[in-house]
Short mmCIF file of C-alpha atoms in Angstrom, two decimals:
data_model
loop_
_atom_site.label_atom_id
_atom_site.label_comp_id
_atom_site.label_asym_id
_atom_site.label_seq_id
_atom_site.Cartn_x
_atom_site.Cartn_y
_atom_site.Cartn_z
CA UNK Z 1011 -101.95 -7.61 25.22
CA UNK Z 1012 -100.23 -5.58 22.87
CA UNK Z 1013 -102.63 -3.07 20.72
CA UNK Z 1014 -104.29 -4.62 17.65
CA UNK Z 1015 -102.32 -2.61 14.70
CA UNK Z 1016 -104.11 -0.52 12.31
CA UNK Z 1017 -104.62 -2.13 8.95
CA UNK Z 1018 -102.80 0.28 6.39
CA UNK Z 1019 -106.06 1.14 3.88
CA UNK Z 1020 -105.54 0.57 0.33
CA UNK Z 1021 -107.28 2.36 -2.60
CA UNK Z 1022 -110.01 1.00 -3.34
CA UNK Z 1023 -110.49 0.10 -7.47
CA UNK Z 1024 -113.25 2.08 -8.71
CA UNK Z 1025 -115.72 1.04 -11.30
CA UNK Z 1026 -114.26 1.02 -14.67
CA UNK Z 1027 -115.54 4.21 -16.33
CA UNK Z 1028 -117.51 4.17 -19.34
CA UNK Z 1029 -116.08 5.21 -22.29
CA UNK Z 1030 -117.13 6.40 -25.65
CA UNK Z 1031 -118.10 3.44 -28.37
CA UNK Z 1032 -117.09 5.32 -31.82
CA UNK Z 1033 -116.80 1.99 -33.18
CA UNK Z 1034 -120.82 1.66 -32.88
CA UNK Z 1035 -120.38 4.87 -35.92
CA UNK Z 1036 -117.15 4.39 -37.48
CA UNK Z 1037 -115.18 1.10 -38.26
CA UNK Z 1038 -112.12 1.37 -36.00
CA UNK Z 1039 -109.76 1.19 -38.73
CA UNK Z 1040 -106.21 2.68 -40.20
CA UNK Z 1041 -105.19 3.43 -43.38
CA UNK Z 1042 -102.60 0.48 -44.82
CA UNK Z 1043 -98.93 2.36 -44.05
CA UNK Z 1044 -96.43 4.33 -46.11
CA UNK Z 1045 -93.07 3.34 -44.66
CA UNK Z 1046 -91.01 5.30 -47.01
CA UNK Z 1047 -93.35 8.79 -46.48
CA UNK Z 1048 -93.19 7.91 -42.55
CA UNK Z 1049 -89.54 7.32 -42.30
CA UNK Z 1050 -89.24 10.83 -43.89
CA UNK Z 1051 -91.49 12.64 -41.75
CA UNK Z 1052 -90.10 10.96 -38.83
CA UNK Z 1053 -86.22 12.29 -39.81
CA UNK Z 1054 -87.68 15.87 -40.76
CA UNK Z 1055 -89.65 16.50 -37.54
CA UNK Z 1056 -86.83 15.81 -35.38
CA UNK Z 1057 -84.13 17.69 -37.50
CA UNK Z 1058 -87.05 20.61 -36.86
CA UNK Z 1059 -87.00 20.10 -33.59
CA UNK Z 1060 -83.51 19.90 -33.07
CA UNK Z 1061 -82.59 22.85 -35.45
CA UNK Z 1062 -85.05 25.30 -33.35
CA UNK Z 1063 -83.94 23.40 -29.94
CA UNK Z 1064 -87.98 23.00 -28.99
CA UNK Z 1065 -87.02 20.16 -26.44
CA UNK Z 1066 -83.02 21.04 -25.37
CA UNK Z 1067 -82.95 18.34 -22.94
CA UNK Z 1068 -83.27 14.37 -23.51
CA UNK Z 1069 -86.29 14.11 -20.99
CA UNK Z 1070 -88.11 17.37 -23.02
CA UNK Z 1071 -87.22 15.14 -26.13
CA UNK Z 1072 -88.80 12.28 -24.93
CA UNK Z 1073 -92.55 14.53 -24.49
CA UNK Z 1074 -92.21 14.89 -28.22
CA UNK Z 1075 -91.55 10.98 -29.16
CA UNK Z 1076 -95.78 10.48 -29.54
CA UNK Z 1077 -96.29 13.48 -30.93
CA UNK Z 1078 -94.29 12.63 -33.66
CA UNK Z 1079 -95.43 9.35 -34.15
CA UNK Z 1080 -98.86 10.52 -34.51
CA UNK Z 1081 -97.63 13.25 -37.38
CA UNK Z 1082 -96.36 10.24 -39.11
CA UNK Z 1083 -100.32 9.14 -39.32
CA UNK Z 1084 -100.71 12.19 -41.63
CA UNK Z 1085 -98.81 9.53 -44.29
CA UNK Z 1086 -101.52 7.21 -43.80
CA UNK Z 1087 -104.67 9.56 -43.36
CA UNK Z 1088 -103.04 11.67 -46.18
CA UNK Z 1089 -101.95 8.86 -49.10
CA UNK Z 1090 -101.88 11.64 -51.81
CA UNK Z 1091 -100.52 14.81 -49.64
CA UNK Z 1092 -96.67 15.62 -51.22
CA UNK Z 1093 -93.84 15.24 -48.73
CA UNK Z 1094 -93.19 19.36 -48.24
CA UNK Z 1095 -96.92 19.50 -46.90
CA UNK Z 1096 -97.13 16.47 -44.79
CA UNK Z 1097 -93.13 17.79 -43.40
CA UNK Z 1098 -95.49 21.35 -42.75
CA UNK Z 1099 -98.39 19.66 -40.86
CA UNK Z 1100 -96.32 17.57 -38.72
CA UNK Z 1101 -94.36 20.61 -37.94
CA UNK Z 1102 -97.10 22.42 -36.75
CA UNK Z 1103 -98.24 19.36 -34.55
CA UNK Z 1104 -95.05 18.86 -32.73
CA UNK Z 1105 -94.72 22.69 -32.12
CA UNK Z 1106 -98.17 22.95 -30.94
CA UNK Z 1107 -97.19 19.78 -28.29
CA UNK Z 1108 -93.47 21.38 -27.34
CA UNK Z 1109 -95.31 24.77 -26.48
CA UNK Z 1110 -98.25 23.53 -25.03
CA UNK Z 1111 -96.31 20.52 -22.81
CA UNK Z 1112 -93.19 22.50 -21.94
CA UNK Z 1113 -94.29 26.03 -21.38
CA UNK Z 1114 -98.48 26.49 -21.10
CA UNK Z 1115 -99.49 23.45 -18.93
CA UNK Z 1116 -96.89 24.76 -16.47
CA UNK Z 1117 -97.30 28.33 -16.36
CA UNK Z 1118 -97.95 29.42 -12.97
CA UNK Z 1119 -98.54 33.46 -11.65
CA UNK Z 1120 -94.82 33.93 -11.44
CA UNK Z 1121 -94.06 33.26 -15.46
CA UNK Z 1122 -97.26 34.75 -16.50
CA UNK Z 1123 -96.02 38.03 -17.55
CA UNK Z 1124 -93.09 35.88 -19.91
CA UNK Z 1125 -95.40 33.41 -20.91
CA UNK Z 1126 -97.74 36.15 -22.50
CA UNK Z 1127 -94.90 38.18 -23.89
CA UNK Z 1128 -93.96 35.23 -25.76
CA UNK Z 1129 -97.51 34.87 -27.50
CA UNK Z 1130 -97.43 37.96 -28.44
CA UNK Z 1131 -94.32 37.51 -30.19
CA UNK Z 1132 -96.05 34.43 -31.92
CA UNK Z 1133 -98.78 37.31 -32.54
CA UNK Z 1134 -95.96 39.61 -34.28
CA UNK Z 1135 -94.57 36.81 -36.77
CA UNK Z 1136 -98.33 36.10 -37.45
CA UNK Z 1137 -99.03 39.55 -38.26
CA UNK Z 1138 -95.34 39.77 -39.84
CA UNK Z 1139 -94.69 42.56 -37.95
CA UNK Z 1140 -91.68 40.65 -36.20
CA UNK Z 1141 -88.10 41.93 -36.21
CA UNK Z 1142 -86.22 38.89 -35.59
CA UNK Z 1143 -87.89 35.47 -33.98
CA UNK Z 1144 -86.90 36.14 -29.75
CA UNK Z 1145 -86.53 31.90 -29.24
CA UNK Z 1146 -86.75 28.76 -30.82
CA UNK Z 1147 -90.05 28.47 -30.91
CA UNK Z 1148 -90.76 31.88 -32.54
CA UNK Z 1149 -87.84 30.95 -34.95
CA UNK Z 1150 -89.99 27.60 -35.50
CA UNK Z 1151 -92.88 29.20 -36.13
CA UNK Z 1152 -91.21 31.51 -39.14
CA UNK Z 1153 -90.06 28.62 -40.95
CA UNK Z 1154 -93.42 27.28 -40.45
CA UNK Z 1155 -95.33 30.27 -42.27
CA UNK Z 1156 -92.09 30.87 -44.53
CA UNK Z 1157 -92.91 27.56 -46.50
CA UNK Z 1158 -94.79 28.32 -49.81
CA UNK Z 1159 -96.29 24.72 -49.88
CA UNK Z 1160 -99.40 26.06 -49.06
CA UNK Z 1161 -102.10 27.72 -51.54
CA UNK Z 1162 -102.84 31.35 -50.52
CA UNK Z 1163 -106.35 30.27 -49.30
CA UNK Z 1164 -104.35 27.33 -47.31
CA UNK Z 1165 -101.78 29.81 -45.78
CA UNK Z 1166 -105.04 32.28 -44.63
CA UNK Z 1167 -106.51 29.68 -42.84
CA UNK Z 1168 -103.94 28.11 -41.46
CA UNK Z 1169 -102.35 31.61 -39.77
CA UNK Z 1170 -106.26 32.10 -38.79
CA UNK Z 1171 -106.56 28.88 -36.69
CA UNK Z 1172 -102.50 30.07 -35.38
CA UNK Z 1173 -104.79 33.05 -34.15
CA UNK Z 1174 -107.37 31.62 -32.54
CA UNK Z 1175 -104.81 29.00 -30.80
CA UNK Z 1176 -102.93 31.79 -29.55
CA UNK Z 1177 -105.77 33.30 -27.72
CA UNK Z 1178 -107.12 30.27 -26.20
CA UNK Z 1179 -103.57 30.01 -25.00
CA UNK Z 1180 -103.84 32.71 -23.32
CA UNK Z 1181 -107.46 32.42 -21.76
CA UNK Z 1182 -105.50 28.79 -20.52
CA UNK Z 1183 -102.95 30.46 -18.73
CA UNK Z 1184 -105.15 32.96 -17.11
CA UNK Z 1185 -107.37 30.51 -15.60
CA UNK Z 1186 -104.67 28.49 -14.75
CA UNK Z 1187 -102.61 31.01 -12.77
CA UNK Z 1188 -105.52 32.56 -11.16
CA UNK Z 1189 -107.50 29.26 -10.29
CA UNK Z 1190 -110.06 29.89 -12.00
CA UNK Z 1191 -112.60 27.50 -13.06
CA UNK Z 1192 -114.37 28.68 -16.58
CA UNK Z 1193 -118.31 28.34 -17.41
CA UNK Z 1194 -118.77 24.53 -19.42
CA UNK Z 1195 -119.73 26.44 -22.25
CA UNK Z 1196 -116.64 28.57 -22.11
CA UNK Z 1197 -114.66 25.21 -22.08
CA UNK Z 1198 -116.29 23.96 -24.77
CA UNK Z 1199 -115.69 26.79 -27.47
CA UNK Z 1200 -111.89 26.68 -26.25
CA UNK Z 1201 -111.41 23.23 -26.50
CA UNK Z 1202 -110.55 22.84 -29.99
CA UNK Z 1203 -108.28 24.76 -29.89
CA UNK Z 1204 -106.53 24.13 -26.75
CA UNK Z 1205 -106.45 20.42 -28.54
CA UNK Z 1206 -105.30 21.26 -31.90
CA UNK Z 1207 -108.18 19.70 -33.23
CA UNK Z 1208 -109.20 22.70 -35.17
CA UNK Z 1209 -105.37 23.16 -36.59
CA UNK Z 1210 -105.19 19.68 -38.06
CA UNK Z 1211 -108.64 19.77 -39.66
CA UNK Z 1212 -107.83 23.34 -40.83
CA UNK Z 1213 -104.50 21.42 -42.41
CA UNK Z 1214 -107.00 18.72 -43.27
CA UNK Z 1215 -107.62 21.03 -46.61
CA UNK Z 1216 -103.94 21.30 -47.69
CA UNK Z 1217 -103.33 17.50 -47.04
CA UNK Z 1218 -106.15 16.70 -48.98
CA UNK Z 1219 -105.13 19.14 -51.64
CA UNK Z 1220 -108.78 20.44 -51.11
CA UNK Z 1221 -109.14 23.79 -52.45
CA UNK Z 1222 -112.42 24.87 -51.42
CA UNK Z 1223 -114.61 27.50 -53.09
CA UNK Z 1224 -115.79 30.03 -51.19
CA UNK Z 1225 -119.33 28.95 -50.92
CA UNK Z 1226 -118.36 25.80 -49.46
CA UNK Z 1227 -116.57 27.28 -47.19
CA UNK Z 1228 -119.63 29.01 -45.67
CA UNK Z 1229 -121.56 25.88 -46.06
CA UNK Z 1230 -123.70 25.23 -42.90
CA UNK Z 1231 -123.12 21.25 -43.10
CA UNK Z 1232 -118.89 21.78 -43.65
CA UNK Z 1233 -118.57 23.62 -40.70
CA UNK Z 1234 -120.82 21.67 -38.25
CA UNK Z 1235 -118.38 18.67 -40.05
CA UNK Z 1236 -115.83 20.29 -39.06
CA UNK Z 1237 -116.67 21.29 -35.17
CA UNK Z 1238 -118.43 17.79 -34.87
CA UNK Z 1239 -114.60 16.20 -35.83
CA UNK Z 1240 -112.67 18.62 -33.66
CA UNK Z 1241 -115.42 17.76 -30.70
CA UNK Z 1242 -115.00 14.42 -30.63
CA UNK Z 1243 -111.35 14.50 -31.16
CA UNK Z 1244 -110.89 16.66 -27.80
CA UNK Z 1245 -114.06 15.03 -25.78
CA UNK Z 1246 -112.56 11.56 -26.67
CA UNK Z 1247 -108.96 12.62 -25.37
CA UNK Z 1248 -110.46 14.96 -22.16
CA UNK Z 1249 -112.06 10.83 -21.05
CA UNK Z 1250 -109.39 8.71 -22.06
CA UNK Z 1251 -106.90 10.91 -20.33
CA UNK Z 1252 -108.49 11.93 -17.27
CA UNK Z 1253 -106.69 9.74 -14.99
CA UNK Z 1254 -103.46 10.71 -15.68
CA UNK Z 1255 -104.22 14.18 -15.67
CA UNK Z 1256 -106.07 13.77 -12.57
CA UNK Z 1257 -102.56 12.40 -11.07
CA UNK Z 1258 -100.69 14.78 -12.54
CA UNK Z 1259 -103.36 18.05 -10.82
CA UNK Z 1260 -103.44 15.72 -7.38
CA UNK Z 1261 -107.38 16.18 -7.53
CA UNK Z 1262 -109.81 17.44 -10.23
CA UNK Z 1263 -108.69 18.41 -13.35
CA UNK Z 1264 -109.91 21.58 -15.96
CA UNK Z 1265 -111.36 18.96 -18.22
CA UNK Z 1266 -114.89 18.03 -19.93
CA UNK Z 1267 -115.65 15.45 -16.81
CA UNK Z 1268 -114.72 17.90 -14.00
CA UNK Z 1269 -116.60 20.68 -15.83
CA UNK Z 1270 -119.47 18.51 -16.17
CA UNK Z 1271 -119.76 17.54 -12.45
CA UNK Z 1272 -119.10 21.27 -11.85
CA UNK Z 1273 -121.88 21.92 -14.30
CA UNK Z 1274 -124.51 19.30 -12.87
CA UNK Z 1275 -123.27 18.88 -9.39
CA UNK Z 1276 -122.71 15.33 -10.19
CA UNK Z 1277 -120.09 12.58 -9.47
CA UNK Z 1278 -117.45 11.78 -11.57
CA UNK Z 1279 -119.31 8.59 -13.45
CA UNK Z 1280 -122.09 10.34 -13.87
CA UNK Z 1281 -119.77 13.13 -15.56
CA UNK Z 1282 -118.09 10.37 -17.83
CA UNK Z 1283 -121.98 8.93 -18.39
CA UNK Z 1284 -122.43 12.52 -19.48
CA UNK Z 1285 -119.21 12.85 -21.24
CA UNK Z 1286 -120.19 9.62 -23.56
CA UNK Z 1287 -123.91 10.71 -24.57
CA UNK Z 1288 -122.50 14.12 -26.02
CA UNK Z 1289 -119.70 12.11 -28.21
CA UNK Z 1290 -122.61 9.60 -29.19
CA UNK Z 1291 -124.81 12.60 -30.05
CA UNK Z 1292 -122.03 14.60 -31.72
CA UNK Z 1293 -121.10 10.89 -33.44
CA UNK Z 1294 -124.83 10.21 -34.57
CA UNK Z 1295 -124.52 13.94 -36.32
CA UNK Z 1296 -121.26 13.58 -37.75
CA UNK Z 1297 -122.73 10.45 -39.49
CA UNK Z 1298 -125.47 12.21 -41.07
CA UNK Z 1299 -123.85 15.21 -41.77
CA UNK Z 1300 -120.67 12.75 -44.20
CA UNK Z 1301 -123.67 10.97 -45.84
CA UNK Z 1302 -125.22 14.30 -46.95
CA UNK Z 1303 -122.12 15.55 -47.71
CA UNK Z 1304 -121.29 12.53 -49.83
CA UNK Z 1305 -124.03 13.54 -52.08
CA UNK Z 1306 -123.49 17.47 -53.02
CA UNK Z 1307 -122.93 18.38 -55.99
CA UNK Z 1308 -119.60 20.18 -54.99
CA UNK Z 1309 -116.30 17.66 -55.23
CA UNK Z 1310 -114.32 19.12 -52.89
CA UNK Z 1311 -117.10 18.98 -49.87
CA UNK Z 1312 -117.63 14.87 -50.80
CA UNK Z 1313 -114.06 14.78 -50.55
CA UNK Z 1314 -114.06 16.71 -47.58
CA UNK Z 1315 -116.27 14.22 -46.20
CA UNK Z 1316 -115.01 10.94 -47.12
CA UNK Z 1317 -112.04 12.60 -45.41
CA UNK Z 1318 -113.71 13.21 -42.04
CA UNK Z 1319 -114.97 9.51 -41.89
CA UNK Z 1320 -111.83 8.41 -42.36
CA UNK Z 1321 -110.38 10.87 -39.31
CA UNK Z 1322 -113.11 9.41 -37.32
CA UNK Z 1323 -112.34 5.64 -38.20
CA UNK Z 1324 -108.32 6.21 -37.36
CA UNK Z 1325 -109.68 8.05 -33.71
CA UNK Z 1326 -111.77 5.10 -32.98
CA UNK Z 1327 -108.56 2.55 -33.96
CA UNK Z 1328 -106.60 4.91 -31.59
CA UNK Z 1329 -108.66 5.05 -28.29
CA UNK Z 1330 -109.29 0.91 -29.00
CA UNK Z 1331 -105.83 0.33 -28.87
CA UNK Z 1332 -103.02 3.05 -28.39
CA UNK Z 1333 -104.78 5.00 -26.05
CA UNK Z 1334 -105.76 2.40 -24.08
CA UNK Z 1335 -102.00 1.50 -23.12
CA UNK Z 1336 -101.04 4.78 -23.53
CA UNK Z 1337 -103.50 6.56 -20.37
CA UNK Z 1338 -104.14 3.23 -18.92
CA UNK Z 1339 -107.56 4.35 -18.02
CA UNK Z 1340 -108.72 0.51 -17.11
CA UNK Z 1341 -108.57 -0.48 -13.38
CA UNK Z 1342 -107.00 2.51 -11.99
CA UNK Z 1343 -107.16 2.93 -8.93
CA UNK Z 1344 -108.40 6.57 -7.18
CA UNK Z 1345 -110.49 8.12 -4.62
CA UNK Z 1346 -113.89 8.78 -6.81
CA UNK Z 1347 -114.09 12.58 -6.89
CA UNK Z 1348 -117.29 14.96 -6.14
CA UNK Z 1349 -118.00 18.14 -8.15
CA UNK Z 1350 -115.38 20.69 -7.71
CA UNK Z 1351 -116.77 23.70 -5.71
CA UNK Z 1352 -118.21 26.30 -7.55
#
C-alpha cells in the first residue's frame, strides 16, 4: 500500500485584530471637495517631483501616487489655505514619503555612511550653510524653504520640525542597520516624527493661516493637542499597517504592536488590545482638550482646535474606508507572532 501523502498545511486565518474605534470620538467624516484646488495640487506635486527627479523610475513613481492623493486632502481639510501654501505642504509630504520610502526604510550597514552624509546635507540647507544642493532631494528641499509663502514664525517652525525629522531619521537608520530594537518609550517620542505627523500639524498653522502668539504657543493644552493628534495619527497607521509591514520584514516589525509585546512579553492581540486602549485614552483626551480649547479667550487656539477635530474626523473616514482596502488588514492570513526577544 502506497504511503498515505502528507497533507500540504495551510495558514491558518487568525482572529481578526481589533482595531481602534475613533468613530466612538469623532464623526468619521470629510470635508465636501475642491476639485479645482485638487486638480492643481495634483499637477504641481508631480511637476515637483519630476523637476527634482525624487522617483526617476515608473515603479518609484508609482510609491508616490497615495502620497499625493492624500496632499490633495490639504484642499479639503484646508478650504481657506491659498494655492502657494497648500502647493508648499504637499511638497513637503511627498518629499518626506520619496526619502523615507526610497532611501531610509532600505538603508542597510553598507549605505549607512551615504545615507547619513546625505542628512547632513539636508542639515546644511537647513542651517543655509549649503554650497549647492548634492541631489534631487537636497535641490527639493531648497525650493521648499526658498518659498516666501510662509510667515517668519511659519518658516521657524516649519525648518524646526525639518530638524527634528532629520534626527529621528537618523536614530531610524541606526537601529535599523545595527538590529537594534529601541526602548517603547524611545519609539514613542520618535514616532511623530518618523510619521510626519508632527510636520503636517506644524504646517497645520500656515494652512490655517493661524498666526499664533507666543503665549499660545507655550500653552500647556496646544501642545498636548498637538502630540495627542500626531499620536493617534502614527498609532492608528503603526495597527492598520502592521500586516503588510510584517510581510514586507518576513517576521516582527519595529512598530507600536511589536514594541508592545517586546514591552509586556505579550502576544501580538494582546499588543493590538494594547495598541487600541492607548488611542482610546489619547482619543478621550484629545476630546477634552478641543472642548476646552473651544472656549479660550484666544482666537487662534479655538481655531486651532476646531482644526484638530476636524484632522481627527478625516483620520477616522480614512482608516473606515481607504485604509481598510489599502493594508487589507481583515482576514489575513499569518503565523500569530510572540514577543520579539529582548
Amino acid at each position: 500500500m502506497p504511503p498515505t501523502p502528507t497533507p500540504t498545511p495551510t495558514p491558518t486565518p487568525t482572529p481578526t485584530l481589533p482595531r481602534p474605534e475613533l468613530d466612538r470620538y469623532f464623526p468619521p467624516l470629510m470635508p465636501p471637495e475642491r476639485p479645482e484646488a485638487t486638480t492643481a495640487l495634483d499637477d504641481h506635486v508631480r511637476l515637483f517631483v519630476k523637476t527634482h527627479e525624487l522617483a526617476p523610475t515608473p515603479r518609484q513613481q508609482a510609491v508616490l501616487c497615495h502620497t499625493i492623493v492624500s496632499g490633495a486632502g490639504y484642499a479639503r481639510i484646508y478650504p481657506t489655505a491659498d494655492q502657494a501654501t497648500l502647493d508648499l505642504a504637499a511638497d513637503v509630504l511627498v518629499w518626506f514619503t520619496a526619502f523615507d520610502d526610497l532611501h531610509v526604510e532600505h538603508a542597510t550597514s553598507g549605505t549607512f555612511d551615504e545615507l547619513s552624509l546625505r542628512l547632513f546635507s539636508f542639515l546644511d540647507i537647513l542651517n543655509g550653510t549649503a554650497t549647492e544642493p548634492t541631489d534631487g532631494f537636497a535641490a527639493g528641499l531648497a525650493d521648499i524653504l526658498r518659498r516666501d509663502c510662509l510667515a517668519p514664525a511659519h518658516q521657524a517652525e516649519l525648518r524646526m520640525a525639518l530638524h527634528s525629522l532629520l534626527v529621528a531619521w537618523l536614530w531610524e537608520t541606526q537601529l535599523q542597520t545595527t538590529g537594534t530594537w529601541p526602548s517603547l518609550t524611545a519609539y514613542l517620542t520618535a514616532r511623530p516624527h518618523l510619521s510626519a505627523s508632527w510636520l503636517e500639524r506644524t504646517l497645520a498653522e500656515p494652512l490655517g493661516a493661524l498666526e499664533m502668539p507666543r503665549s499660545a504657543r507655550r500653552d500647556k493644552d496646544y501642545l498636548r493637542l498637538k502630540t495627542a493628534t500626531c499620536n493617534l495619527i502614527s498609532w492608528c497607521n503603526d495597527l492598520y499597517s502592521y500586516a503588510k509591514e510584517e510581510r514586507q520584514a518576513g517576521g516582527v516589525p519595529v512598530s507600536l504592536p511589536g514594541l508592545l509585546m517586546r514591552h509586556h512579553g505579550c502576544d501580538l492581540a494582546e499588543a493590538f488590545t494594547r495598541a487600541c486602549a492607548m488611542c482610546h485614552q489619547e482619543a478621550e483626551l484629545a476630546v477634552g482638550l478641543i472642548g476646552r480649547m473651544g472656549e479660550s479667550s484666544v482666537p487662534q487656539l479655538r481655531a486651532y482646535a476646531r482644526n484638530a477635530a476636524v484632522t481627527l474626523s478625516a483620520l477616522a473616514f480614512w482608516h473606515l474606508t481607504i485604509a481598510e482596502d489599502r493594508y487589507a488588514l481583515a482576514g489575513t492570513t499569518h503565523p500569530a507572532p510572540t514577543a520579539p526577544p529582548s
